[in-house]
């Protein structure tokens, strides 16, 4: 485990715990306003008001099967019934079903007056054009979906705060909403910093690398209900970084995320650029690994989150600190990533002062218990390692050494 200088120099202020940092980032975060949008654009959005059904579903007693609408009392094995017409979905049979009669019916068709059951096709035999024979009896009400079985006009079918996924979006549509009130998506401006960075697909110079963090962070923002606004790659100058931050503030970003330049090196200039733009830093450096040099501040209504540049640090801090903020601003609950319990697949050492989020493999044990095994190399530059990991093993500050088989806590990736 890397040694931590704060642990060795007691004079230094203790690092802020991750939970306190997360709480400060979230303080006062509320969904910002609403939009009315077309239902076909609403996948993934969050309802800003309760949705009331505008109609009853099904609107009439409907057949649940293909078969014959009948009077149940007529139907015993061997009974012959006169076939008097047909009811299809979208085209009802206008007449009535009288004694000894059957109307051919298909799933979704209104059940004709007079009938009180649907005899399924499999339990019949056709006798020429106009008659059938029942091979089984049928109970009254069988294979009929009563009007309003699903929902009734005026009922609240979806509550404020519901995310419109494949199920709830379908329900909103079935309740006949062509437009829906949704929370405004928080705007998250994402700025990469570093003279060494070029965008994917460009030809890097001899000392350069491809910038990747901004794309991962943008994907995380989108997955949690926000809209990512690219601010490009700033060179390592205060002027370039500050200029792009000013641009994001002008664009009324709810959140500005900077990537890199957060440490104490000569070329780590994000803090200076934020100061130039008037951002008051709430904290800088937290008890987290990866991710110690996280900074956070506010400028008016805009929150500014400075994440470290090492890709794994960016991603883990994004998951633990940024995603909850985006969710809170988007009105999606719960905001925090789900922490699960499992058992260790390998021994771990005593932890130091920082909460650790270790990249780990996840397997399933004999009883279905997740088995979490940290990978041997925990270098925070290794994108391939986090891409292959199944979980982040959480180790609390000063948590004691533990053997394989001991209980553990983790976040599934
Ligand atoms: P920094 O925090 O600026 O000192 O960056 C730490 C490390 O992360 C350096 O090796 C950078 O090259 C790398 N890095 C910084 N930003 C990015 C980025 N957007 N994509 C990929 N790597 C980055
Ligand atoms: Mg840098």
Coordinates of C-alpha atoms and ligand atoms in Angstrom, one line a residue:
X1 CA 0.0 0.0 0.0
X2 CA 1.4 3.4 -0.8
X3 CA 2.5 5.4 2.3
X4 CA 0.6 8.5 3.1
X5 CA 2.5 11.6 4.1
X6 CA -0.5 12.9 6.1
X7 CA -0.3 9.8 8.2
X8 CA 3.4 10.5 9.1
X9 CA 3.1 14.2 9.9
X10 CA 0.5 14.6 12.6
X11 CA 0.8 18.4 12.5
X12 CA -1.0 18.4 9.1
X13 CA -4.8 18.8 9.0
X14 CA -6.5 15.5 8.6
X15 CA -7.9 14.9 5.1
X16 CA -11.6 15.3 4.7
X17 CA -13.5 12.0 4.7
X18 CA -15.1 11.0 1.4
X19 CA -18.6 11.1 2.9
X20 CA -18.2 14.6 4.1
X21 CA -16.9 15.7 0.7
X22 CA -19.8 14.0 -1.0
X23 CA -22.2 15.7 1.3
X24 CA -20.7 19.1 0.7
X25 CA -20.9 18.6 -3.1
X26 CA -24.6 17.6 -2.7
X27 CA -25.6 20.3 -0.3
X28 CA -28.6 22.2 -1.7
X29 CA -28.7 20.1 -4.9
X30 CA -32.2 20.0 -6.2
X31 CA -33.8 19.3 -9.6
X32 CA -33.7 22.5 -11.7
X33 CA -36.9 23.2 -13.5
X34 CA -39.0 21.3 -15.9
X35 CA -39.5 20.8 -19.7
X36 CA -42.6 19.5 -21.5
X37 CA -41.3 17.1 -24.2
X38 CA -42.8 14.7 -26.7
X39 CA -43.1 11.2 -25.4
X40 CA -41.0 9.8 -28.1
X41 CA -38.1 11.9 -26.8
X42 CA -38.7 11.0 -23.2
X43 CA -36.7 7.7 -22.7
X44 CA -34.4 8.1 -19.7
X45 CA -36.0 11.4 -18.5
X46 CA -37.5 11.9 -15.0
X47 CA -41.1 12.9 -14.4
X48 CA -41.5 16.4 -12.9
X49 CA -45.2 15.7 -12.0
X50 CA -47.5 12.8 -11.3
X51 CA -49.0 11.3 -14.4
X52 CA -52.7 10.6 -14.3
X53 CA -54.2 8.1 -16.8
X54 CA -56.2 9.9 -19.5
X55 CA -58.1 6.8 -20.3
X56 CA -59.1 3.4 -18.9
X57 CA -57.2 0.3 -20.0
X58 CA -58.5 -1.9 -21.4
X59 CA -61.4 0.4 -22.3
X60 CA -63.8 -2.5 -22.7
X61 CA -64.0 -6.1 -21.6
X62 CA -61.5 -7.7 -24.0
X63 CA -60.6 -11.2 -25.0
X64 CA -57.3 -12.5 -23.6
X65 CA -57.1 -15.3 -26.1
X66 CA -57.9 -16.4 -29.6
X67 CA -61.1 -18.6 -29.5
X68 CA -64.9 -18.1 -29.3
X69 CA -67.0 -15.8 -27.3
X70 CA -69.7 -17.9 -25.7
X71 CA -72.2 -18.3 -22.9
X72 CA -70.3 -20.5 -20.4
X73 CA -73.5 -22.3 -19.4
X74 CA -73.8 -23.7 -23.0
X75 CA -70.3 -25.1 -23.0
X76 CA -69.8 -28.7 -22.0
X77 CA -67.5 -31.2 -23.7
X78 CA -69.3 -32.3 -27.0
X79 CA -71.6 -29.3 -27.2
X80 CA -72.3 -27.9 -30.7
X81 CA -72.4 -24.1 -31.1
X82 CA -73.6 -22.0 -34.0
X83 CA -70.9 -19.6 -35.2
X84 CA -72.6 -16.2 -35.9
X85 CA -69.8 -13.8 -36.6
X86 CA -66.4 -12.5 -35.8
X87 CA -64.8 -10.0 -33.4
X88 CA -61.2 -8.9 -34.1
X89 CA -58.9 -6.4 -32.3
X90 CA -60.1 -3.0 -33.5
X91 CA -63.3 -4.3 -35.0
X92 CA -66.1 -5.4 -32.6
X93 CA -69.0 -7.8 -33.4
X94 CA -72.1 -5.6 -33.5
X95 CA -74.6 -8.2 -32.4
X96 CA -75.2 -10.3 -29.3
X97 CA -74.2 -13.9 -28.5
X98 CA -77.4 -15.8 -27.9
X99 CA -78.0 -19.2 -26.4
X100 CA -76.2 -21.9 -28.3
X101 CA -74.1 -19.4 -30.2
X102 CA -70.4 -18.6 -30.5
X103 CA -68.6 -15.6 -32.1
X104 CA -65.1 -16.1 -33.4
X105 CA -62.9 -13.8 -31.4
X106 CA -59.2 -12.8 -31.3
X107 CA -57.0 -11.4 -28.6
X108 CA -57.7 -7.8 -27.8
X109 CA -61.2 -7.7 -29.4
X110 CA -64.1 -6.4 -27.4
X111 CA -66.2 -9.3 -25.9
X112 CA -69.7 -9.1 -27.6
X113 CA -72.8 -8.5 -25.5
X114 CA -74.3 -11.8 -24.3
X115 CA -71.1 -13.6 -24.0
X116 CA -69.5 -14.2 -20.5
X117 CA -66.5 -16.3 -21.4
X118 CA -64.0 -17.0 -24.2
X119 CA -63.5 -20.7 -25.1
X120 CA -60.0 -21.0 -26.4
X121 CA -59.5 -22.2 -29.9
X122 CA -57.4 -25.2 -28.7
X123 CA -60.6 -26.5 -26.9
X124 CA -62.7 -26.5 -30.1
X125 CA -63.2 -28.4 -33.3
X126 CA -64.7 -26.8 -36.4
X127 CA -67.7 -28.4 -37.9
X128 CA -67.8 -26.9 -41.4
X129 CA -68.3 -23.1 -41.9
X130 CA -70.9 -22.2 -39.3
X131 CA -70.5 -24.5 -36.3
X132 CA -68.0 -25.6 -33.8
X133 CA -67.8 -28.4 -31.2
X134 CA -66.5 -27.7 -27.7
X135 CA -64.0 -30.3 -26.4
X136 CA -63.9 -28.8 -22.9
X137 CA -66.1 -26.7 -20.7
X138 CA -65.4 -23.1 -19.7
X139 CA -66.0 -21.1 -16.5
X140 CA -67.8 -17.8 -16.6
X141 CA -65.3 -14.9 -17.0
X142 CA -62.6 -17.2 -18.4
X143 CA -60.1 -15.5 -20.8
X144 CA -61.8 -12.1 -20.4
X145 CA -59.8 -9.0 -19.3
X146 CA -62.3 -6.7 -17.6
X147 CA -62.4 -3.0 -18.5
X148 CA -59.9 -1.2 -16.2
X149 CA -58.0 -4.3 -15.3
X150 CA -54.7 -2.5 -16.0
X151 CA -55.6 1.1 -15.0
X152 CA -58.6 3.5 -14.9
X153 CA -59.0 7.1 -16.2
X154 CA -58.1 9.6 -13.4
X155 CA -55.8 7.2 -11.6
X156 CA -52.2 8.3 -10.8
X157 CA -50.2 5.8 -12.7
X158 CA -46.7 7.3 -12.3
X159 CA -45.3 9.4 -9.5
X160 CA -43.1 12.5 -9.7
X161 CA -39.5 11.5 -9.8
X162 CA -40.1 8.3 -11.8
X163 CA -37.5 7.7 -14.4
X164 CA -39.0 6.8 -17.8
X165 CA -37.5 3.5 -18.6
X166 CA -38.8 0.8 -20.9
X167 CA -41.6 0.0 -18.5
X168 CA -42.7 3.3 -17.2
X169 CA -42.4 5.0 -20.6
X170 CA -44.8 2.4 -22.0
X171 CA -47.2 3.1 -19.2
X172 CA -47.1 6.8 -19.8
X173 CA -47.8 6.2 -23.5
X174 CA -50.6 3.7 -22.8
X175 CA -52.2 6.3 -20.5
X176 CA -52.4 8.4 -23.6
X177 CA -49.8 11.1 -22.9
X178 CA -48.3 12.6 -26.0
X179 CA -46.2 15.0 -24.1
X180 CA -44.8 14.6 -20.6
X181 CA -43.4 17.0 -17.9
X182 CA -39.8 16.1 -17.2
X183 CA -37.0 17.4 -15.1
X184 CA -34.5 19.6 -16.9
X185 CA -31.3 17.7 -17.5
X186 CA -28.4 19.2 -15.5
X187 CA -25.7 20.7 -17.8
X188 CA -22.2 19.4 -16.9
X189 CA -19.3 21.1 -18.7
X190 CA -16.3 18.8 -19.0
X191 CA -12.8 20.2 -19.4
X192 CA -9.6 18.2 -20.0
X193 CA -6.3 19.9 -19.1
X194 CA -2.8 19.0 -20.1
X195 CA -0.3 20.0 -22.8
X196 CA 0.3 16.3 -23.4
X197 CA -3.2 15.5 -24.5
X198 CA -4.7 15.1 -28.0
X199 CA -8.2 14.0 -28.9
X200 CA -8.8 10.4 -29.9
X201 CA -7.9 9.8 -33.5
X202 CA -5.4 12.6 -33.7
X203 CA -1.7 11.9 -34.2
X204 CA 0.0 12.4 -30.8
X205 CA 3.4 14.1 -30.8
X206 CA 6.4 12.2 -29.4
X207 CA 5.6 13.2 -25.8
X208 CA 1.8 13.1 -26.0
X209 CA -1.0 10.8 -25.2
X210 CA -4.6 10.4 -26.1
X211 CA -7.1 12.1 -23.8
X212 CA -9.8 9.7 -22.7
X213 CA -11.2 10.9 -19.4
X214 CA -13.5 13.5 -20.8
X215 CA -15.4 10.8 -22.8
X216 CA -15.7 8.5 -19.8
X217 CA -17.0 11.3 -17.7
X218 CA -19.4 12.4 -20.4
X219 CA -20.8 8.9 -20.6
X220 CA -21.2 8.8 -16.8
X221 CA -23.0 12.1 -16.9
X222 CA -25.4 10.9 -19.6
X223 CA -26.0 7.6 -17.8
X224 CA -27.0 9.5 -14.7
X225 CA -29.5 11.9 -16.3
X226 CA -27.3 14.9 -17.2
X227 CA -26.1 16.5 -20.5
X228 CA -22.3 16.7 -20.9
X229 CA -21.0 19.9 -22.7
X230 CA -17.5 19.4 -24.0
X231 CA -15.1 22.3 -23.2
X232 CA -12.2 20.6 -25.1
X233 CA -8.6 20.3 -23.9
X234 CA -7.0 23.3 -22.2
X235 CA -3.2 23.6 -22.3
X236 CA -1.4 23.9 -19.0
X237 CA -1.8 27.7 -18.6
X238 CA -3.9 29.5 -16.2
X239 CA -5.3 31.7 -19.0
X240 CA -6.4 28.8 -21.1
X241 CA -8.1 26.9 -18.2
X242 CA -9.7 30.1 -16.8
X243 CA -11.0 31.1 -20.2
X244 CA -12.8 27.8 -20.7
X245 CA -14.2 27.9 -17.2
X246 CA -15.5 31.4 -17.9
X247 CA -17.1 30.1 -21.1
X248 CA -18.9 27.3 -19.1
X249 CA -20.2 29.8 -16.5
X250 CA -21.5 31.9 -19.4
X251 CA -23.2 28.9 -20.8
X252 CA -25.0 28.4 -17.4
X253 CA -23.5 25.0 -16.7
X254 CA -24.9 23.6 -13.5
X255 CA -21.6 21.8 -12.9
X256 CA -18.1 22.3 -14.3
X257 CA -15.8 19.3 -14.1
X258 CA -12.1 19.8 -14.7
X259 CA -9.9 16.8 -15.3
X260 CA -6.2 16.8 -14.4
X261 CA -4.0 19.7 -13.1
X262 CA -5.3 19.2 -9.6
X263 CA -2.2 18.2 -7.7
X264 CA 0.7 20.3 -6.5
X265 CA 3.0 20.0 -9.5
X266 CA 4.3 23.1 -11.3
X267 CA 1.9 22.4 -14.1
X268 CA -1.2 21.8 -12.0
X269 CA -2.9 25.1 -12.5
X270 CA -6.6 24.3 -12.1
X271 CA -6.8 25.8 -8.6
X272 CA -5.1 29.0 -9.7
X273 CA -7.5 29.2 -12.7
X274 CA -10.5 28.7 -10.5
X275 CA -9.3 31.4 -8.1
X276 CA -8.9 33.8 -11.1
X277 CA -12.5 33.1 -12.1
X278 CA -13.7 33.8 -8.6
X279 CA -14.5 30.2 -7.5
X280 CA -14.3 29.9 -3.8
X281 CA -12.8 26.5 -3.0
X282 CA -14.7 24.6 -0.3
X283 CA -12.2 21.8 -0.1
X284 CA -9.1 20.5 -1.9
X285 CA -7.7 17.0 -1.1
X286 CA -9.8 14.3 0.5
X287 CA -9.2 11.0 2.2
X288 CA -9.8 8.9 -0.9
X289 CA -7.7 6.6 -3.0
X290 CA -7.6 6.9 -5.9
X291 CA -8.5 10.6 -5.9
X292 CA -6.8 12.5 -3.1
X293 CA -6.4 15.8 -5.0
X294 CA -10.2 16.3 -5.6
X295 CA -11.2 20.0 -5.3
X296 CA -14.7 21.5 -5.0
X297 CA -16.0 25.0 -5.1
X298 CA -18.9 27.2 -6.2
X299 CA -19.4 30.2 -8.4
X300 CA -22.9 31.5 -8.0
X301 CA -25.2 28.6 -8.9
X302 CA -22.4 26.7 -10.6
X303 CA -20.7 23.9 -8.8
X304 CA -17.1 23.2 -9.8
X305 CA -15.6 19.8 -9.3
X306 CA -11.9 19.3 -10.0
X307 CA -11.0 15.7 -10.5
X308 CA -7.5 14.2 -10.7
X309 CA -6.2 13.5 -14.2
X310 CA -5.1 9.9 -13.7
X311 CA -7.8 8.0 -15.6
X312 CA -8.8 5.6 -12.9
X313 CA -8.9 8.5 -10.4
X314 CA -11.1 10.4 -12.7
X315 CA -13.5 7.5 -13.2
X316 CA -13.7 6.4 -9.5
X317 CA -14.2 10.0 -8.3
X318 CA -16.7 10.5 -11.1
X319 CA -18.7 7.5 -9.9
X320 CA -18.5 8.3 -6.2
X321 CA -18.7 12.1 -6.2
X322 CA -20.0 13.4 -9.6
X323 CA -22.6 10.8 -10.5
X324 CA -24.6 11.4 -7.2
X325 CA -24.6 15.2 -7.9
X326 CA -25.8 14.7 -11.4
X327 CA -28.6 12.4 -10.2
X328 CA -29.6 14.8 -7.4
X329 CA -29.8 17.7 -10.0
X330 CA -31.7 15.4 -12.4
X331 CA -34.1 14.3 -9.7
X332 CA -33.1 10.6 -9.8
X333 CA -33.1 8.6 -6.5
X334 CA -31.2 7.1 -4.9
X335 CA -28.2 9.3 -5.6
X336 CA -25.4 7.3 -4.1
X337 CA -24.0 4.2 -5.8
X338 CA -25.2 1.0 -4.3
X339 CA -22.8 -0.6 -1.8
X340 CA -23.2 -4.4 -1.6
X341 CA -21.6 -7.0 0.7
X342 CA -19.6 -10.0 -0.3
X343 CA -16.6 -11.9 0.8
X344 CA -12.9 -11.4 0.0
X345 CA -11.3 -13.7 -2.5
X346 CA -7.8 -12.9 -1.3
X347 CA -6.2 -11.4 1.8
X348 CA -5.9 -7.6 2.1
X349 CA -3.5 -5.5 4.2
X350 CA -4.3 -3.0 7.0
X351 CA -5.5 0.3 5.3
X352 CA -4.0 3.7 5.9
X353 CA -5.9 7.1 6.4
X354 CA -7.6 7.1 3.0
X355 CA -10.7 5.2 2.0
X356 CA -9.7 2.9 -0.8
X357 CA -11.7 1.9 -3.8
X358 CA -9.7 -1.1 -5.1
X359 CA -10.3 -2.4 -8.6
X360 CA -11.4 -6.0 -8.1
X361 CA -12.6 -9.1 -9.9
X362 CA -16.1 -10.3 -9.0
X363 CA -17.0 -14.0 -9.0
X364 CA -20.0 -15.9 -7.5
X365 CA -19.3 -18.2 -4.6
X366 CA -20.9 -21.5 -3.8
X367 CA -24.0 -20.0 -2.0
X368 CA -24.3 -17.2 -4.6
X369 CA -22.3 -14.8 -2.5
X370 CA -20.2 -12.3 -4.5
X371 CA -16.5 -13.1 -4.1
X372 CA -14.4 -9.9 -4.5
X373 CA -10.7 -10.2 -5.3
X374 CA -8.6 -7.1 -5.7
X375 CA -6.3 -7.1 -8.7
X376 CA -2.6 -7.1 -7.9
X377 CA -1.7 -3.8 -9.5
X378 CA -3.7 -0.9 -8.2
X379 CA -2.0 1.8 -10.3
X380 CA -4.4 4.7 -10.9
X381 CA -3.3 5.1 -14.5
X382 CA -4.4 1.7 -15.7
X383 CA -7.5 2.2 -17.8
X384 CA -7.5 -1.5 -19.0
X385 CA -7.6 -2.7 -15.4
X386 CA -10.7 -0.7 -14.5
X387 CA -12.3 -1.6 -17.8
X388 CA -11.9 -5.3 -16.9
X389 CA -12.8 -5.0 -13.3
X390 CA -16.1 -6.2 -12.0
X391 CA -16.2 -4.2 -8.8
X392 CA -14.6 -1.6 -6.6
X393 CA -13.6 -3.1 -3.2
X394 CA -14.2 -0.5 -0.5
X395 CA -11.6 -0.4 2.4
X396 CA -12.3 2.1 5.1
X397 CA -9.6 4.3 6.6
X398 CA -7.5 2.2 9.0
X399 CA -9.6 -0.9 8.3
X400 CA -7.7 -3.9 9.7
X401 CA -6.1 -6.6 7.6
X402 CA -8.4 -9.3 6.5
X403 CA -8.2 -12.8 5.1
X404 CA -9.8 -14.4 2.2
X405 CA -13.4 -15.3 3.1
X406 CA -13.8 -12.3 5.4
X407 CA -16.9 -10.1 4.7
X408 CA -16.3 -7.0 2.5
X409 CA -18.2 -4.1 0.9
X410 CA -18.0 -3.3 -2.7
X411 CA -19.6 -1.3 -5.6
X412 CA -20.5 -3.3 -8.6
X413 CA -19.2 -1.9 -11.9
Ligands
LIG1 P1 -2.5 15.6 -13.8 O1 -3.6 15.4 -12.8 O2 -2.8 16.7 -14.8 O3 -1.2 15.6 -13.2 O4 -2.5 14.2 -14.7 C1 -2.2 13.0 -14.1 C2 -2.0 12.0 -15.2 O5 -3.2 11.8 -15.9 C3 -1.0 12.4 -16.2 O6 -0.3 11.2 -16.6 C4 -1.8 12.8 -17.4 O7 -1.2 12.7 -18.6 C5 -3.0 12.0 -17.3 N1 -4.2 12.6 -17.7 C6 -4.6 13.9 -17.4 N2 -5.8 14.2 -18.0 C7 -6.1 13.1 -18.8 C8 -7.2 12.9 -19.7 N3 -8.2 13.8 -20.0 N4 -7.2 11.7 -20.3 C9 -6.2 10.8 -20.1 N5 -5.2 11.0 -19.3 C10 -5.1 12.1 -18.6
LIG2 MG1 -1.8 17.7 -16.1

